[in-house]
PDB file of C-alpha atoms in Angstrom:
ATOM      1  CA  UNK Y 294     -95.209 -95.866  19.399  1.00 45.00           C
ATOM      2  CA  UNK Y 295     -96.083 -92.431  20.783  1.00 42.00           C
ATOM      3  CA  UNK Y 296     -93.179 -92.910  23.244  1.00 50.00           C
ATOM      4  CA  UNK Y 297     -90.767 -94.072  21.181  1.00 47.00           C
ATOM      5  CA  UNK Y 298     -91.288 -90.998  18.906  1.00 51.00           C
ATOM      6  CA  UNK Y 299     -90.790 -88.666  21.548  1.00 51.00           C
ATOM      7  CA  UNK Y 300     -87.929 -90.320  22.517  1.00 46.00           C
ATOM      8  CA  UNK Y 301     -86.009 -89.652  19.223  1.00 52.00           C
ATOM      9  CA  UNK Y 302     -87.290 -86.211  18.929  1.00 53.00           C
ATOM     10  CA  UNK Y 303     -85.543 -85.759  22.486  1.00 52.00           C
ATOM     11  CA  UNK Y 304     -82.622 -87.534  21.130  1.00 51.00           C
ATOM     12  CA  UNK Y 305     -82.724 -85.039  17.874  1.00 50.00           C
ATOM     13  CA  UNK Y 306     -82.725 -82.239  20.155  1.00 55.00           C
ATOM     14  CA  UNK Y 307     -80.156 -83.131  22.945  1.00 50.00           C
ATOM     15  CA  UNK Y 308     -78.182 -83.922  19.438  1.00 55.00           C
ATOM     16  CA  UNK Y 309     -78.955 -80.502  17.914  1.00 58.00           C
ATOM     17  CA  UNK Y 310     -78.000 -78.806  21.539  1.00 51.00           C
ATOM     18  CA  UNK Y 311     -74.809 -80.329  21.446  1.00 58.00           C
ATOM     19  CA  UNK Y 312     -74.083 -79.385  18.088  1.00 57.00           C
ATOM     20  CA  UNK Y 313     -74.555 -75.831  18.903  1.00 56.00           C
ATOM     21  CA  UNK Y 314     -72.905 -76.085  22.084  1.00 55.00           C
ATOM     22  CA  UNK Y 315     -69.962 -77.476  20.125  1.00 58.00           C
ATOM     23  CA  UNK Y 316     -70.774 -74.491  17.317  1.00 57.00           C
ATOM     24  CA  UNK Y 317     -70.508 -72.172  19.651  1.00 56.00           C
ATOM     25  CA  UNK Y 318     -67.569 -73.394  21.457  1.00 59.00           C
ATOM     26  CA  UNK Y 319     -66.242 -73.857  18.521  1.00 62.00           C
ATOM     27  CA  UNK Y 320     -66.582 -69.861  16.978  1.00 54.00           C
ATOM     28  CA  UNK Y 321     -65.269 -69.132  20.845  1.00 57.00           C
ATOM     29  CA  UNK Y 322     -62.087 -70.694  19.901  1.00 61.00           C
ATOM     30  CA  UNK Y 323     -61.545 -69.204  16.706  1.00 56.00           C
ATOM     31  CA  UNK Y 324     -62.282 -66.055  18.019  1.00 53.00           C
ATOM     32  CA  UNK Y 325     -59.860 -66.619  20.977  1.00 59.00           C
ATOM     33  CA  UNK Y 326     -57.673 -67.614  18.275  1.00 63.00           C
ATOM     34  CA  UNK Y 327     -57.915 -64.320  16.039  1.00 56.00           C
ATOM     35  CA  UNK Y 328     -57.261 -62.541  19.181  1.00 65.00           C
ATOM     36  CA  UNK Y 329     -54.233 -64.495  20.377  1.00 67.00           C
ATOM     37  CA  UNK Y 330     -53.192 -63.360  16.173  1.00 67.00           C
ATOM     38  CA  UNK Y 331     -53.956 -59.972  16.588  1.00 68.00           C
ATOM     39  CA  UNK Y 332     -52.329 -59.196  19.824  1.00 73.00           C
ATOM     40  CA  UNK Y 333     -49.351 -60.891  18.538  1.00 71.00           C
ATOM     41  CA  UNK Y 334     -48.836 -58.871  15.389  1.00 73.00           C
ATOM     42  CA  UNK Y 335     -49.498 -56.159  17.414  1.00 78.00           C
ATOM     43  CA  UNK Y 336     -46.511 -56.999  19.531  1.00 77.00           C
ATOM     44  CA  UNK Y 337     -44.062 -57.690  16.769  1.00 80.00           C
ATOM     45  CA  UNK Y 338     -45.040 -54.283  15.176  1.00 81.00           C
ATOM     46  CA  UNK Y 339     -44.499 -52.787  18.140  1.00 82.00           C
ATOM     47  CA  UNK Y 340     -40.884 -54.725  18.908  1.00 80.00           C
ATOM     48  CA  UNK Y 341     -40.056 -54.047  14.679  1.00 83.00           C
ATOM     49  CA  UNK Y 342     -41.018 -50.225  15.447  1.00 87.00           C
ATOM     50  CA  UNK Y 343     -38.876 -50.196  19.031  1.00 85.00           C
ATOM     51  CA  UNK Y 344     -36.037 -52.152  17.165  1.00 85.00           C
ATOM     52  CA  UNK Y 345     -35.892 -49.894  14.075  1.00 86.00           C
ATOM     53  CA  UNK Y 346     -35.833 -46.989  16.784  1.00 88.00           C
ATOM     54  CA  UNK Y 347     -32.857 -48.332  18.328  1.00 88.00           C
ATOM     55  CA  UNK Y 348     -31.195 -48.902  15.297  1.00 88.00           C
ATOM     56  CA  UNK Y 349     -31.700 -45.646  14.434  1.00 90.00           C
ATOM     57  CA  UNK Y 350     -30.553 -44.021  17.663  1.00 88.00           C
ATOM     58  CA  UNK Y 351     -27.208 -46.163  17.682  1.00 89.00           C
ATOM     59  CA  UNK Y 352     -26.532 -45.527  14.145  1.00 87.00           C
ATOM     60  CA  UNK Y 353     -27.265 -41.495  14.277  1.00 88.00           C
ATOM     61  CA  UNK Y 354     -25.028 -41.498  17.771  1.00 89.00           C
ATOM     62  CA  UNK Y 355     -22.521 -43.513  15.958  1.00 87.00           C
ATOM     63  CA  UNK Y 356     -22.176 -41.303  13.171  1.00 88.00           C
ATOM     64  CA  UNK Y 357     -22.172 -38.200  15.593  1.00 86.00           C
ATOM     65  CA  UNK Y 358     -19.014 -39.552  17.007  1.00 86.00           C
ATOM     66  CA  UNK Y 359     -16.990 -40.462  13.961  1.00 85.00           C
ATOM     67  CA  UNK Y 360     -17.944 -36.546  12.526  1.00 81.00           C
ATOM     68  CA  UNK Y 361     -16.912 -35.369  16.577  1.00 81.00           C
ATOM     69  CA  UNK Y 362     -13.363 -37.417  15.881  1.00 77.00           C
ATOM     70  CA  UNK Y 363     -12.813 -36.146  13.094  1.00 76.00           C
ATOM     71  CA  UNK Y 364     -13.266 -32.407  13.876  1.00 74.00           C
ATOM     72  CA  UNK Y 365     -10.815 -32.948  16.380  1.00 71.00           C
ATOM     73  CA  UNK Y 366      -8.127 -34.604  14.883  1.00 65.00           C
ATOM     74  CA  UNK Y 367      -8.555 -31.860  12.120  1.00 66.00           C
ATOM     75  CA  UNK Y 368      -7.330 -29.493  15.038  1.00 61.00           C
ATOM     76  CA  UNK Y 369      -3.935 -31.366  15.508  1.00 60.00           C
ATOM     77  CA  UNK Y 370      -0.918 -30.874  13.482  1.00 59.00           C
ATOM     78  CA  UNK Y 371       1.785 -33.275  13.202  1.00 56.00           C
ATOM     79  CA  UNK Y 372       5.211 -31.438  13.040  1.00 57.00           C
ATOM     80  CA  UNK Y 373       8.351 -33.102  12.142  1.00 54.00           C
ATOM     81  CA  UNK Y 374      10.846 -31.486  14.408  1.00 54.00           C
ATOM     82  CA  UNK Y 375      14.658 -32.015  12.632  1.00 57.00           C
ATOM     83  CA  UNK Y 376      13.356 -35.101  10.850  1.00 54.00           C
ATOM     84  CA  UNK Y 377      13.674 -37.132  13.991  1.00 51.00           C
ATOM     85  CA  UNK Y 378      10.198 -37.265  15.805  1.00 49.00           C
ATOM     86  CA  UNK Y 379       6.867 -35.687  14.909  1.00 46.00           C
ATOM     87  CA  UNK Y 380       5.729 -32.792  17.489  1.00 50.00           C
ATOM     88  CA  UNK Y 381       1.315 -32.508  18.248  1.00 48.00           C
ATOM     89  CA  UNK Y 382       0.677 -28.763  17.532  1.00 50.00           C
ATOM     90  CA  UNK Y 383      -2.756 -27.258  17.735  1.00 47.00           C
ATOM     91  CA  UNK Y 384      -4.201 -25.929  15.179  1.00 48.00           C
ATOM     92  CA  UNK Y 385      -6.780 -22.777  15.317  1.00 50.00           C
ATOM     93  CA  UNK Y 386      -9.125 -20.927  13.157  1.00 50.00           C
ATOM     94  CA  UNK Y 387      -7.190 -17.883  11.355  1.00 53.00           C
ATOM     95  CA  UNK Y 388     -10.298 -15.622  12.111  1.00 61.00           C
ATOM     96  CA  UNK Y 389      -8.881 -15.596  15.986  1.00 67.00           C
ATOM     97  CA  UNK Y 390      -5.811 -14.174  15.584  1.00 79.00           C
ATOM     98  CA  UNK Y 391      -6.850 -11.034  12.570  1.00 85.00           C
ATOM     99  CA  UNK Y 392      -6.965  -8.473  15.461  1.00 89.00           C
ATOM    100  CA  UNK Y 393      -3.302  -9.012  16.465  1.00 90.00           C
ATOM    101  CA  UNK Y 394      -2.008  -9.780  13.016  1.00 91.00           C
ATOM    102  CA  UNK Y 395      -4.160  -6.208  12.200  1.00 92.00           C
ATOM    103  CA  UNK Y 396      -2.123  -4.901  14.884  1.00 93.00           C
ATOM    104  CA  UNK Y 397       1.146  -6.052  13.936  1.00 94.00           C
ATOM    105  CA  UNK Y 398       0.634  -4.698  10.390  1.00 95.00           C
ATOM    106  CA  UNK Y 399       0.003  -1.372  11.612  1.00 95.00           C
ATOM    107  CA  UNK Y 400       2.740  -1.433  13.973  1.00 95.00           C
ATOM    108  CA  UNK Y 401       5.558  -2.842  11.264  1.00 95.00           C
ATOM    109  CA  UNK Y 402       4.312  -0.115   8.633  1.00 96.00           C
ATOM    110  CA  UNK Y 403       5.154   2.812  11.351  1.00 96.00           C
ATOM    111  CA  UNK Y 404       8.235   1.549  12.164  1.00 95.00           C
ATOM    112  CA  UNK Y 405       9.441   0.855   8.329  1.00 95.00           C
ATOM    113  CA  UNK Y 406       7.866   4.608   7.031  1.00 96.00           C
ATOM    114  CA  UNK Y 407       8.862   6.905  10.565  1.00 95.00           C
ATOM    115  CA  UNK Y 408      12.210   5.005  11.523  1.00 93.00           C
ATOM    116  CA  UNK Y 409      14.514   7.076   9.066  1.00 93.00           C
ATOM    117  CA  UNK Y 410      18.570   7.173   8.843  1.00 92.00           C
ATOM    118  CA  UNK Y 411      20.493   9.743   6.794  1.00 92.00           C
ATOM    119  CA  UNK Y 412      20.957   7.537   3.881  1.00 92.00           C
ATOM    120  CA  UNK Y 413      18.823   8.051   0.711  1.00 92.00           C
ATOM    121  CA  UNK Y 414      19.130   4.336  -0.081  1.00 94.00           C
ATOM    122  CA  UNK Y 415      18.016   3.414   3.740  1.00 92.00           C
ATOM    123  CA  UNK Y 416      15.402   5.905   3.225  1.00 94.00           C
ATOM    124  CA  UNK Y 417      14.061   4.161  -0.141  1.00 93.00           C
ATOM    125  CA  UNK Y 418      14.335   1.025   0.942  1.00 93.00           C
ATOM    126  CA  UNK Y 419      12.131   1.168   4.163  1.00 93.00           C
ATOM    127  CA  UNK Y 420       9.596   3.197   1.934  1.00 95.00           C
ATOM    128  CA  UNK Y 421       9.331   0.978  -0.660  1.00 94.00           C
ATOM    129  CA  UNK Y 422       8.825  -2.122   2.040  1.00 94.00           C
ATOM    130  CA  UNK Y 423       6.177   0.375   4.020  1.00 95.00           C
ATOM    131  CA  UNK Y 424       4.555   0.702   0.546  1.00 95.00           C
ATOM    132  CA  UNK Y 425       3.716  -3.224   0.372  1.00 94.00           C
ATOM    133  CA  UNK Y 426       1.628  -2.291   3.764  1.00 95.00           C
ATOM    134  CA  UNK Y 427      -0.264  -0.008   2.081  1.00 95.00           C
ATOM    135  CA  UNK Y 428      -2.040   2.226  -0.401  1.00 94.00           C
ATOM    136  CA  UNK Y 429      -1.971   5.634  -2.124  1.00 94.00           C
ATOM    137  CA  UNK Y 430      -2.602   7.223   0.713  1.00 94.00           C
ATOM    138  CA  UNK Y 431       0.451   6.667   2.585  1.00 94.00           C
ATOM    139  CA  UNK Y 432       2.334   7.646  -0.808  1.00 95.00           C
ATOM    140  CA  UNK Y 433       1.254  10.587  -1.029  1.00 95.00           C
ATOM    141  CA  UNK Y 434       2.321  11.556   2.142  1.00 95.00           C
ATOM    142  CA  UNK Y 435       5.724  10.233   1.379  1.00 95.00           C
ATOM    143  CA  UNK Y 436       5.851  12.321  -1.751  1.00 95.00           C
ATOM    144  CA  UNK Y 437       4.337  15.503   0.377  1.00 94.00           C
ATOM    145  CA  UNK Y 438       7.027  15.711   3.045  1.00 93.00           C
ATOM    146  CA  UNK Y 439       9.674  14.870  -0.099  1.00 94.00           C
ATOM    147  CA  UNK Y 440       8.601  17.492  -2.180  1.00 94.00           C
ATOM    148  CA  UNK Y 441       8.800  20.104   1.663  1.00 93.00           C
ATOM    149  CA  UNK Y 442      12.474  18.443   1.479  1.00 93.00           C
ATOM    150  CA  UNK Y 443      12.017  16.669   4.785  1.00 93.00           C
ATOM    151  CA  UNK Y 444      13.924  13.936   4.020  1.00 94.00           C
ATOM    152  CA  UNK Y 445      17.065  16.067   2.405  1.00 93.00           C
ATOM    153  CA  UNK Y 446      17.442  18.331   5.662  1.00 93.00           C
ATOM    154  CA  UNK Y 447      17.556  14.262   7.076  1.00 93.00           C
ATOM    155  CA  UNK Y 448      20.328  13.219   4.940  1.00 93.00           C
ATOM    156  CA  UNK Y 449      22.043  16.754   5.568  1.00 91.00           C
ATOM    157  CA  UNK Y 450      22.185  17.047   8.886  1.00 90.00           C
ATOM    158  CA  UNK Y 451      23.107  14.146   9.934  1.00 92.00           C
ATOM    159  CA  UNK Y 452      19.344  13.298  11.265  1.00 93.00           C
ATOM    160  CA  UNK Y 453      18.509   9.894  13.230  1.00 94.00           C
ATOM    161  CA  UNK Y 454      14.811   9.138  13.496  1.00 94.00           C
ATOM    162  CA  UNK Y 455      12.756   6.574  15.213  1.00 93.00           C
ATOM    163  CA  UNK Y 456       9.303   5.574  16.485  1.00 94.00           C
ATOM    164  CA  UNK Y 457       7.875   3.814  19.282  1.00 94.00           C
ATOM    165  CA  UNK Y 458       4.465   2.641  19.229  1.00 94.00           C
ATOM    166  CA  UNK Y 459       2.604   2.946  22.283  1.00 94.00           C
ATOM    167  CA  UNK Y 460      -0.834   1.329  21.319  1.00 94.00           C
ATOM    168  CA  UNK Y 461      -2.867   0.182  17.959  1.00 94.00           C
ATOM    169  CA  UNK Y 462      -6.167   0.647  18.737  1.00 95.00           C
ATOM    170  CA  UNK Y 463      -8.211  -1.249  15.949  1.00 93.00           C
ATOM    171  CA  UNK Y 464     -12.204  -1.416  15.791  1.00 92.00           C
ATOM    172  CA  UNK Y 465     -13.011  -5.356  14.419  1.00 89.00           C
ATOM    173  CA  UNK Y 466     -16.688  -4.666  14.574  1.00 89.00           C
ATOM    174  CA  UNK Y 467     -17.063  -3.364  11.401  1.00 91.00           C
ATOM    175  CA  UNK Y 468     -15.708  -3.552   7.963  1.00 91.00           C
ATOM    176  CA  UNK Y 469     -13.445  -1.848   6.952  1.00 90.00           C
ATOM    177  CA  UNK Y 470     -11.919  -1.601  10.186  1.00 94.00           C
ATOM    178  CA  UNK Y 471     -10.842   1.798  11.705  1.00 95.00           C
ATOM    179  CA  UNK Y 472      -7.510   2.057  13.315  1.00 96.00           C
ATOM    180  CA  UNK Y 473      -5.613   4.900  15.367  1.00 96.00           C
ATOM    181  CA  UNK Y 474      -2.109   4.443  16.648  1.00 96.00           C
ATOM    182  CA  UNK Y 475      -1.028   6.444  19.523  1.00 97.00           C
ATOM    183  CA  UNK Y 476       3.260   6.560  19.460  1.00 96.00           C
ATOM    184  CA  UNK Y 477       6.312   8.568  20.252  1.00 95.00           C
ATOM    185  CA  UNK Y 478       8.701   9.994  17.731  1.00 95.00           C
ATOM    186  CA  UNK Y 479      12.432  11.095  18.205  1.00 95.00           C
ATOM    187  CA  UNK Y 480      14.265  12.702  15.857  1.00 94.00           C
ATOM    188  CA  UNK Y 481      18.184  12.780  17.166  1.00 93.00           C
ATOM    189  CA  UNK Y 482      20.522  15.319  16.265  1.00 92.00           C
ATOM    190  CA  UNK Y 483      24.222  15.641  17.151  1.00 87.00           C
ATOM    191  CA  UNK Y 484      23.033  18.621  19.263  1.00 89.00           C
ATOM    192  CA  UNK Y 485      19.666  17.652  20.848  1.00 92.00           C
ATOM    193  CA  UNK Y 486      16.912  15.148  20.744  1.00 93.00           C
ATOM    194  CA  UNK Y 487      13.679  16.336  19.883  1.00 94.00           C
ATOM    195  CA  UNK Y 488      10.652  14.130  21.209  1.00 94.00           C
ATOM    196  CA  UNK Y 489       7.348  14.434  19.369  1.00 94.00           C
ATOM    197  CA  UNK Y 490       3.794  12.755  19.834  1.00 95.00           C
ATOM    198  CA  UNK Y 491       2.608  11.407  17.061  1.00 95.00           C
ATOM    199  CA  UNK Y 492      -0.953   9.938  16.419  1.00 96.00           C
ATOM    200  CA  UNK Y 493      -2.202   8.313  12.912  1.00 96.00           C
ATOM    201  CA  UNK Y 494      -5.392   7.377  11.605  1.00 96.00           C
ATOM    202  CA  UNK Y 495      -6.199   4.601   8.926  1.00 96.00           C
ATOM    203  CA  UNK Y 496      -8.173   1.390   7.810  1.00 96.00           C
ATOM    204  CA  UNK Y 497      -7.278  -1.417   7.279  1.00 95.00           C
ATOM    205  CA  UNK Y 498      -9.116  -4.124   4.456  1.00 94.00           C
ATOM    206  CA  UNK Y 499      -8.343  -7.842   3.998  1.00 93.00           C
ATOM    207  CA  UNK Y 500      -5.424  -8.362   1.659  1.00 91.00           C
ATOM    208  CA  UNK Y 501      -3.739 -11.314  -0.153  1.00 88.00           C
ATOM    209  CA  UNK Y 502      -0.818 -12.968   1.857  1.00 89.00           C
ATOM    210  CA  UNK Y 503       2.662 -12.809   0.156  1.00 89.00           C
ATOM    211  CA  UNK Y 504       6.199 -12.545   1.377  1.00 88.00           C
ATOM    212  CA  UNK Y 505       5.767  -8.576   1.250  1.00 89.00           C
ATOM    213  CA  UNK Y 506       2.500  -8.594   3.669  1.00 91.00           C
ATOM    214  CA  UNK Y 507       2.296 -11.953   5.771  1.00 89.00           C
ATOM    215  CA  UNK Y 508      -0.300 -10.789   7.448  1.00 89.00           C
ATOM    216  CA  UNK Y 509      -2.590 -10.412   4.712  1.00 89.00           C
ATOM    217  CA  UNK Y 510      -3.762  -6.317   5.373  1.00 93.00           C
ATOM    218  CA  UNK Y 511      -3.508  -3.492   3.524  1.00 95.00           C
ATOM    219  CA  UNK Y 512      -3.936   0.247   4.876  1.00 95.00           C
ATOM    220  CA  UNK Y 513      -6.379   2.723   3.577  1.00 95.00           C
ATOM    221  CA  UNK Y 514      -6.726   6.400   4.050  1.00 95.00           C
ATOM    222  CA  UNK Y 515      -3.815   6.640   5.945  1.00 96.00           C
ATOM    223  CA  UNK Y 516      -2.895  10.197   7.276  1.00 95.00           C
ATOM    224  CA  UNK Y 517      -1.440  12.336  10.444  1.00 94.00           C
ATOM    225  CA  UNK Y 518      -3.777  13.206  13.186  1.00 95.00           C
ATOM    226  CA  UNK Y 519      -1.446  15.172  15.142  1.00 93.00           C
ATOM    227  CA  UNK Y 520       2.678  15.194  15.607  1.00 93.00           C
ATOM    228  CA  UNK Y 521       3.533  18.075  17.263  1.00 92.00           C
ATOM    229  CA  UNK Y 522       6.568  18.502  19.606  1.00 92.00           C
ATOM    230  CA  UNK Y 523       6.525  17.710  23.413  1.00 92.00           C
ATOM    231  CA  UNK Y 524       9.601  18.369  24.827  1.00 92.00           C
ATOM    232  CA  UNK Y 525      13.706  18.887  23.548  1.00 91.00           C
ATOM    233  CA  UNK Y 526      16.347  17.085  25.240  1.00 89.00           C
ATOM    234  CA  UNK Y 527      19.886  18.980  24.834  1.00 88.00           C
ATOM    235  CA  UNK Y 528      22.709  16.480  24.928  1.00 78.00           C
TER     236      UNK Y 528
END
């Protein structure tokens, strides 16, 4: 009986063994399994993150090239030439071109106020346009050489005047900007021609465009550096 006993106590623990064994084996796999869970969320977070990333990237680049094409077709102008067929012209920012449209302005005002005939009508007529370019200033010394009767001893002798322009120099660093023209006067007579050097000061300030001043300037503190004689020519 003694035997038998021991038997089934051997028999209870080989069974209990092997239930722990398979316990154990058992919280092995399940571990294994959490694992095999954990590494795999871990690896779809980490494709979701590299996907979204991507997505990203293409839709940023995407939307860098559509605002890239569109800048540049901004910068072409279609022009209909004679209704037949459209011409590509370039288009450019107006800032580039103020220092030769400053130029220009200075330039035309010179010619229209020191380019004179002896006609009172020609005479009004450039003065008024040269006023449109200008301010007070340049008025005033209209009205000063009228009132020294300049412009009568013009219209009674028979007086041709005219200007050339040698340079505009123009400072576009700073506002408003300063300008000096450098340029040659002659005043013709039936007897001689009488060549004088002429140099002006002025600024110029940012105007409103119209038919009367395209390029959108008007001159400030205009006045006469120096115009003195330099040589006579007898004819």
């Amino acid at each position: 009986m003694l035997e038998l006993g021991q038997v089934r106590q051997q028999e209870i623990s080989v069974d209990s063994y092997s239930n722990n064994v398979k316990l154990l084996i058992s919280k092995k796999m399940e571990f294994k399994t959490l694992r095999n869970i954990e590494n795999s969320f871990r690896q779809i977070r980490l494709y979701a993150i590299v996907f979204a990333v991507l997505c990203i990237s293409v839709s940023g680049y995407v939307v860098w090239q559509s605002y890239r094409f569109a800048e540049e077709q901004r910068q072409k102008i279609y022009v209909l030439d004679n209704g037949k067929s459209l011409m590509l012209a370039l288009a450019q920012d107006a800032s580039i071109n103020r220092p030769v449209e400053g130029r220009e302005h200075v330039r035309h005002f010179h010619e229209l106020f020191f380019t004179l005939a002896p006609d009172k009508n020609a005479i009004e007529s450039n003065m008024r346009r040269a006023f449109n370019l200008a301010d007070k200033s340049a008025f005033d010394y209209y009205k000063d050489l009228s009132e020294k009767g300049y412009y009568n001893r013009i219209i009674s002798g028979n007086v041709q005047q005219r200007i050339e322009v040698d340079s505009v120099v123009c400072n576009f660093d700073t506002y408003p900007y300063a300008v000096r023209t450098y340029a040659k006067q002659f005043i013709i007579r039936s007897s001689n021609v009488t060549k004088r050097n002429l140099i002006t000061s002025c600024y110029l300030v940012n105007s409103v465009r119209s038919d009367n001043n395209p390029q959108g300037f008007n001159i400030e503190k205009f006045s006469v550096v120096e115009n003195k004689d330099i040589e006579v020519i007898e004819r």
